[in-house]
């Protein structure tokens, strides 16, 4: 988790995510349950928080949900999943989350499927 704090510096609480998406907090919880978003408990007291970069212009980053599903099917837990999304990969180039945010899912999804095997 300590390494993840270095990779992800901007987090939103569930009420902040709800405000950004213009939905109720209960809808944000459902999005997390449905693997459309990923949240971790952090801070003291621990509150569920979502990396801010999972959102783009008031929406969830394109193709995030499908990528999360592929990684979960491969056995990734929340910390592993977020670590992978936010770690630089020179062969992409960049971080998988950056490609998803720009609407490019092909290579990210291929990599995720390879890891999930």
Short mmCIF file of N, CA and C in Angstrom, two decimals:
data_model
loop_
_atom_site.label_atom_id
_atom_site.label_comp_id
_atom_site.label_asym_id
_atom_site.label_seq_id
_atom_site.Cartn_x
_atom_site.Cartn_y
_atom_site.Cartn_z
N UNK A 1 0.83 -1.20 0.00
CA UNK A 1 0.00 0.00 0.00
C UNK A 1 0.87 1.26 0.00
N UNK A 2 2.03 1.16 0.64
CA UNK A 2 2.94 2.31 0.70
C UNK A 2 3.40 2.71 -0.70
N UNK A 3 3.72 1.71 -1.54
CA UNK A 3 4.14 2.00 -2.91
C UNK A 3 3.00 2.66 -3.69
N UNK A 4 1.79 2.22 -3.42
CA UNK A 4 0.64 2.77 -4.11
C UNK A 4 0.46 4.25 -3.78
N UNK A 5 0.75 4.64 -2.55
CA UNK A 5 0.64 6.05 -2.15
C UNK A 5 1.62 6.93 -2.94
N UNK A 6 2.73 6.35 -3.39
CA UNK A 6 3.68 7.10 -4.21
C UNK A 6 3.18 7.22 -5.66
N UNK A 7 2.48 6.18 -6.13
CA UNK A 7 1.97 6.18 -7.50
C UNK A 7 0.73 7.06 -7.66
N UNK A 8 -0.10 7.08 -6.62
CA UNK A 8 -1.37 7.81 -6.69
C UNK A 8 -1.37 8.86 -5.58
N UNK A 9 -1.37 10.11 -5.96
CA UNK A 9 -1.30 11.18 -4.96
C UNK A 9 -2.63 11.90 -4.77
N UNK A 10 -3.55 11.75 -5.71
CA UNK A 10 -4.82 12.48 -5.63
C UNK A 10 -5.97 11.49 -5.51
N UNK A 11 -6.64 11.53 -4.36
CA UNK A 11 -7.73 10.61 -4.05
C UNK A 11 -9.00 11.41 -3.77
N UNK A 12 -10.14 10.79 -4.05
CA UNK A 12 -11.44 11.40 -3.78
C UNK A 12 -12.24 10.48 -2.85
N UNK A 13 -12.91 11.07 -1.88
CA UNK A 13 -13.82 10.29 -1.04
C UNK A 13 -15.06 9.95 -1.88
N UNK A 14 -15.87 9.03 -1.40
CA UNK A 14 -17.07 8.67 -2.16
C UNK A 14 -18.01 9.85 -2.36
N UNK A 15 -18.22 10.71 -1.34
CA UNK A 15 -19.05 11.89 -1.61
C UNK A 15 -18.45 12.81 -2.69
N UNK A 16 -17.14 12.92 -2.72
CA UNK A 16 -16.49 13.74 -3.76
C UNK A 16 -16.67 13.11 -5.14
N UNK A 17 -16.59 11.78 -5.21
CA UNK A 17 -16.82 11.09 -6.48
C UNK A 17 -18.26 11.31 -6.92
N UNK A 18 -19.19 11.19 -5.98
CA UNK A 18 -20.61 11.40 -6.29
C UNK A 18 -20.84 12.80 -6.86
N UNK A 19 -20.21 13.78 -6.26
CA UNK A 19 -20.33 15.16 -6.74
C UNK A 19 -19.75 15.29 -8.15
N UNK A 20 -18.58 14.71 -8.37
CA UNK A 20 -17.93 14.80 -9.68
C UNK A 20 -18.76 14.11 -10.77
N UNK A 21 -19.42 13.01 -10.42
CA UNK A 21 -20.22 12.26 -11.40
C UNK A 21 -21.68 12.71 -11.45
N UNK A 22 -22.03 13.61 -10.51
CA UNK A 22 -23.40 14.09 -10.39
C UNK A 22 -24.39 12.95 -10.16
N UNK A 23 -24.05 12.10 -9.18
CA UNK A 23 -24.90 10.98 -8.78
C UNK A 23 -24.95 10.91 -7.26
N UNK A 24 -25.79 10.05 -6.71
CA UNK A 24 -25.85 9.82 -5.27
C UNK A 24 -24.66 8.97 -4.83
N UNK A 25 -24.31 9.06 -3.56
CA UNK A 25 -23.24 8.23 -3.01
C UNK A 25 -23.59 6.76 -3.13
N UNK A 26 -24.86 6.42 -2.99
CA UNK A 26 -25.26 5.01 -3.13
C UNK A 26 -24.95 4.50 -4.54
N UNK A 27 -25.08 5.36 -5.55
CA UNK A 27 -24.74 4.97 -6.93
C UNK A 27 -23.24 4.73 -7.05
N UNK A 28 -22.43 5.54 -6.38
CA UNK A 28 -20.97 5.35 -6.40
C UNK A 28 -20.63 3.99 -5.78
N UNK A 29 -21.29 3.66 -4.67
CA UNK A 29 -21.05 2.35 -4.04
C UNK A 29 -21.39 1.21 -5.01
N UNK A 30 -22.49 1.35 -5.73
CA UNK A 30 -22.86 0.33 -6.72
C UNK A 30 -21.83 0.24 -7.84
N UNK A 31 -21.32 1.39 -8.28
CA UNK A 31 -20.28 1.38 -9.32
C UNK A 31 -19.04 0.62 -8.84
N UNK A 32 -18.71 0.77 -7.57
CA UNK A 32 -17.57 0.04 -7.00
C UNK A 32 -17.90 -1.45 -6.94
N UNK A 33 -19.08 -1.79 -6.46
CA UNK A 33 -19.50 -3.20 -6.38
C UNK A 33 -19.53 -3.85 -7.75
N UNK A 34 -19.89 -3.07 -8.77
CA UNK A 34 -19.99 -3.59 -10.14
C UNK A 34 -18.67 -3.52 -10.91
N UNK A 35 -17.58 -3.22 -10.21
CA UNK A 35 -16.24 -3.15 -10.81
C UNK A 35 -16.10 -2.08 -11.88
N UNK A 36 -16.90 -1.02 -11.79
CA UNK A 36 -16.75 0.11 -12.70
C UNK A 36 -15.75 1.13 -12.14
N UNK A 37 -15.57 1.10 -10.82
CA UNK A 37 -14.60 1.93 -10.10
C UNK A 37 -13.91 1.06 -9.07
N UNK A 38 -12.76 1.55 -8.58
CA UNK A 38 -12.01 0.84 -7.55
C UNK A 38 -11.77 1.80 -6.39
N UNK A 39 -12.04 1.34 -5.19
CA UNK A 39 -11.85 2.17 -3.99
C UNK A 39 -11.06 1.39 -2.96
N UNK A 40 -10.28 2.11 -2.19
CA UNK A 40 -9.51 1.53 -1.08
C UNK A 40 -9.82 2.32 0.18
N UNK A 41 -9.69 1.65 1.31
CA UNK A 41 -9.79 2.35 2.60
C UNK A 41 -8.42 2.94 2.88
N UNK A 42 -8.40 4.25 3.15
CA UNK A 42 -7.14 4.93 3.44
C UNK A 42 -7.38 6.05 4.43
N UNK A 43 -6.28 6.49 5.04
CA UNK A 43 -6.35 7.60 5.98
C UNK A 43 -6.68 7.14 7.39
N UNK A 44 -6.79 8.12 8.28
CA UNK A 44 -7.11 7.84 9.67
C UNK A 44 -8.11 8.89 10.15
N UNK A 45 -9.35 8.60 10.29
CA UNK A 45 -9.94 7.26 10.17
C UNK A 45 -10.01 6.82 8.70
N UNK A 46 -9.99 5.52 8.50
CA UNK A 46 -9.98 4.96 7.15
C UNK A 46 -11.32 5.21 6.47
N UNK A 47 -11.27 5.83 5.31
CA UNK A 47 -12.47 6.06 4.50
C UNK A 47 -12.21 5.53 3.09
N UNK A 48 -13.26 5.04 2.48
CA UNK A 48 -13.12 4.55 1.11
C UNK A 48 -12.83 5.73 0.19
N UNK A 49 -11.80 5.56 -0.62
CA UNK A 49 -11.37 6.61 -1.53
C UNK A 49 -11.07 6.02 -2.90
N UNK A 50 -11.27 6.83 -3.91
CA UNK A 50 -11.08 6.45 -5.31
C UNK A 50 -9.99 7.33 -5.89
N UNK A 51 -9.02 6.76 -6.64
CA UNK A 51 -8.03 7.62 -7.30
C UNK A 51 -8.74 8.61 -8.24
N UNK A 52 -8.40 9.87 -8.11
CA UNK A 52 -9.05 10.92 -8.91
C UNK A 52 -8.88 10.68 -10.40
N UNK A 53 -7.78 10.08 -10.81
CA UNK A 53 -7.53 9.88 -12.24
C UNK A 53 -8.39 8.79 -12.87
N UNK A 54 -9.22 8.11 -12.06
CA UNK A 54 -10.16 7.16 -12.64
C UNK A 54 -11.36 7.88 -13.25
N UNK A 55 -11.42 9.19 -13.00
CA UNK A 55 -12.48 10.02 -13.57
C UNK A 55 -11.90 10.97 -14.61
N UNK A 56 -12.69 11.22 -15.65
CA UNK A 56 -12.29 12.14 -16.72
C UNK A 56 -13.51 12.99 -17.07
N UNK A 57 -13.39 14.29 -16.89
CA UNK A 57 -14.46 15.22 -17.29
C UNK A 57 -15.83 14.80 -16.78
N UNK A 58 -15.91 14.47 -15.51
CA UNK A 58 -17.19 14.14 -14.91
C UNK A 58 -17.74 12.77 -15.26
N UNK A 59 -16.87 11.91 -15.79
CA UNK A 59 -17.26 10.54 -16.14
C UNK A 59 -16.17 9.59 -15.68
N UNK A 60 -16.51 8.31 -15.63
CA UNK A 60 -15.51 7.28 -15.35
C UNK A 60 -14.64 7.14 -16.59
N UNK A 61 -13.34 6.95 -16.40
CA UNK A 61 -12.42 6.81 -17.53
C UNK A 61 -12.93 5.73 -18.49
N UNK A 62 -12.85 6.01 -19.80
CA UNK A 62 -13.33 5.03 -20.78
C UNK A 62 -12.64 3.68 -20.61
N UNK A 63 -13.42 2.62 -20.74
CA UNK A 63 -12.92 1.24 -20.74
C UNK A 63 -12.35 0.78 -19.41
N UNK A 64 -12.48 1.59 -18.36
CA UNK A 64 -11.95 1.20 -17.06
C UNK A 64 -12.66 -0.05 -16.53
N UNK A 65 -13.97 -0.07 -16.60
CA UNK A 65 -14.73 -1.19 -16.05
C UNK A 65 -14.33 -2.53 -16.64
N UNK A 66 -14.22 -2.59 -17.95
CA UNK A 66 -13.83 -3.85 -18.60
C UNK A 66 -12.43 -4.27 -18.24
N UNK A 67 -11.54 -3.31 -18.13
CA UNK A 67 -10.16 -3.62 -17.75
C UNK A 67 -10.10 -4.13 -16.31
N UNK A 68 -10.86 -3.50 -15.42
CA UNK A 68 -10.92 -3.95 -14.02
C UNK A 68 -11.44 -5.38 -13.97
N UNK A 69 -12.48 -5.68 -14.74
CA UNK A 69 -13.05 -7.02 -14.76
C UNK A 69 -12.01 -8.05 -15.21
N UNK A 70 -11.28 -7.74 -16.27
CA UNK A 70 -10.25 -8.66 -16.77
C UNK A 70 -9.20 -8.93 -15.69
N UNK A 71 -8.75 -7.87 -15.03
CA UNK A 71 -7.72 -8.03 -13.99
C UNK A 71 -8.28 -8.79 -12.77
N UNK A 72 -9.50 -8.51 -12.38
CA UNK A 72 -10.12 -9.24 -11.26
C UNK A 72 -10.26 -10.72 -11.60
N UNK A 73 -10.69 -11.00 -12.83
CA UNK A 73 -10.81 -12.40 -13.25
C UNK A 73 -9.46 -13.11 -13.19
N UNK A 74 -8.39 -12.34 -13.33
CA UNK A 74 -7.04 -12.90 -13.25
C UNK A 74 -6.51 -12.99 -11.83
N UNK A 75 -7.33 -12.63 -10.85
CA UNK A 75 -6.93 -12.78 -9.46
C UNK A 75 -6.32 -11.55 -8.82
N UNK A 76 -6.36 -10.42 -9.50
CA UNK A 76 -5.79 -9.20 -8.94
C UNK A 76 -6.70 -8.67 -7.83
N UNK A 77 -6.11 -8.26 -6.72
CA UNK A 77 -6.89 -7.56 -5.69
C UNK A 77 -6.83 -6.07 -5.99
N UNK A 78 -7.51 -5.28 -5.17
CA UNK A 78 -7.60 -3.83 -5.45
C UNK A 78 -6.23 -3.15 -5.50
N UNK A 79 -5.36 -3.48 -4.55
CA UNK A 79 -4.04 -2.84 -4.50
C UNK A 79 -3.22 -3.24 -5.73
N UNK A 80 -3.20 -4.52 -6.09
CA UNK A 80 -2.45 -4.98 -7.26
C UNK A 80 -2.99 -4.34 -8.53
N UNK A 81 -4.30 -4.27 -8.63
CA UNK A 81 -4.94 -3.70 -9.79
C UNK A 81 -4.57 -2.23 -9.98
N UNK A 82 -4.69 -1.47 -8.91
CA UNK A 82 -4.35 -0.04 -9.00
C UNK A 82 -2.86 0.17 -9.23
N UNK A 83 -2.04 -0.66 -8.62
CA UNK A 83 -0.59 -0.57 -8.84
C UNK A 83 -0.28 -0.77 -10.31
N UNK A 84 -0.89 -1.77 -10.92
CA UNK A 84 -0.65 -2.03 -12.34
C UNK A 84 -1.13 -0.86 -13.20
N UNK A 85 -2.33 -0.36 -12.92
CA UNK A 85 -2.87 0.74 -13.73
C UNK A 85 -2.03 2.00 -13.67
N UNK A 86 -1.40 2.26 -12.52
CA UNK A 86 -0.70 3.53 -12.31
C UNK A 86 0.83 3.41 -12.41
N UNK A 87 1.35 2.28 -12.83
CA UNK A 87 2.79 2.09 -12.97
C UNK A 87 3.21 2.34 -14.41
N UNK A 88 4.26 3.14 -14.59
CA UNK A 88 4.81 3.41 -15.93
C UNK A 88 5.20 2.11 -16.61
N UNK A 89 4.89 2.02 -17.88
CA UNK A 89 5.28 0.88 -18.71
C UNK A 89 5.84 1.45 -20.00
N UNK A 90 7.16 1.43 -20.12
CA UNK A 90 7.81 2.05 -21.28
C UNK A 90 7.38 1.42 -22.60
N UNK A 91 6.97 0.16 -22.56
CA UNK A 91 6.58 -0.50 -23.80
C UNK A 91 5.19 -0.08 -24.28
N UNK A 92 4.42 0.62 -23.45
CA UNK A 92 3.08 1.04 -23.90
C UNK A 92 3.13 2.27 -24.82
N UNK A 93 3.76 3.33 -24.62
CA UNK A 93 4.48 3.89 -23.47
C UNK A 93 3.52 4.62 -22.52
N UNK A 94 3.95 4.73 -21.29
CA UNK A 94 3.17 5.43 -20.28
C UNK A 94 2.51 4.47 -19.31
N UNK A 95 1.54 5.00 -18.59
CA UNK A 95 0.81 4.19 -17.63
C UNK A 95 -0.48 3.69 -18.27
N UNK A 96 -0.90 2.49 -17.94
CA UNK A 96 -2.17 2.00 -18.50
C UNK A 96 -3.33 2.97 -18.26
N UNK A 97 -3.40 3.59 -17.10
CA UNK A 97 -4.50 4.51 -16.81
C UNK A 97 -4.50 5.70 -17.78
N UNK A 98 -3.32 6.16 -18.18
CA UNK A 98 -3.25 7.28 -19.12
C UNK A 98 -3.84 6.91 -20.48
N UNK A 99 -3.55 5.69 -20.92
CA UNK A 99 -4.10 5.24 -22.20
C UNK A 99 -5.61 5.09 -22.12
N UNK A 100 -6.10 4.52 -21.01
CA UNK A 100 -7.54 4.39 -20.84
C UNK A 100 -8.20 5.77 -20.81
N UNK A 101 -7.59 6.71 -20.09
CA UNK A 101 -8.15 8.06 -19.99
C UNK A 101 -8.26 8.73 -21.36
N UNK A 102 -7.36 8.38 -22.26
CA UNK A 102 -7.40 8.97 -23.60
C UNK A 102 -8.24 8.14 -24.57
N UNK A 103 -8.92 7.10 -24.06
CA UNK A 103 -9.81 6.30 -24.89
C UNK A 103 -9.15 5.18 -25.65
N UNK A 104 -7.90 4.85 -25.31
CA UNK A 104 -7.18 3.77 -25.99
C UNK A 104 -7.20 2.52 -25.11
N UNK A 105 -7.96 1.53 -25.52
CA UNK A 105 -8.05 0.35 -24.66
C UNK A 105 -7.33 -0.87 -25.21
N UNK A 106 -7.11 -0.93 -26.50
CA UNK A 106 -6.60 -2.14 -27.14
C UNK A 106 -5.40 -2.76 -26.47
N UNK A 107 -4.30 -2.05 -26.47
CA UNK A 107 -3.06 -2.62 -25.91
C UNK A 107 -3.17 -2.82 -24.41
N UNK A 108 -3.84 -1.92 -23.72
CA UNK A 108 -4.02 -2.07 -22.27
C UNK A 108 -4.79 -3.36 -21.99
N UNK A 109 -5.86 -3.60 -22.70
CA UNK A 109 -6.67 -4.79 -22.48
C UNK A 109 -5.89 -6.05 -22.83
N UNK A 110 -5.09 -6.00 -23.90
CA UNK A 110 -4.27 -7.16 -24.26
C UNK A 110 -3.29 -7.49 -23.14
N UNK A 111 -2.65 -6.45 -22.60
CA UNK A 111 -1.71 -6.67 -21.49
C UNK A 111 -2.42 -7.24 -20.25
N UNK A 112 -3.57 -6.68 -19.96
CA UNK A 112 -4.35 -7.15 -18.81
C UNK A 112 -4.73 -8.62 -18.99
N UNK A 113 -5.14 -8.99 -20.19
CA UNK A 113 -5.52 -10.39 -20.45
C UNK A 113 -4.33 -11.31 -20.31
N UNK A 114 -3.17 -10.87 -20.76
CA UNK A 114 -1.95 -11.67 -20.61
C UNK A 114 -1.61 -11.88 -19.15
N UNK A 115 -1.73 -10.83 -18.35
CA UNK A 115 -1.45 -10.94 -16.92
C UNK A 115 -2.46 -11.83 -16.21
N UNK A 116 -3.68 -11.85 -16.72
CA UNK A 116 -4.75 -12.59 -16.08
C UNK A 116 -4.67 -14.10 -16.34
N UNK A 117 -3.81 -14.51 -17.25
CA UNK A 117 -3.71 -15.96 -17.56
C UNK A 117 -2.99 -16.73 -16.49
#
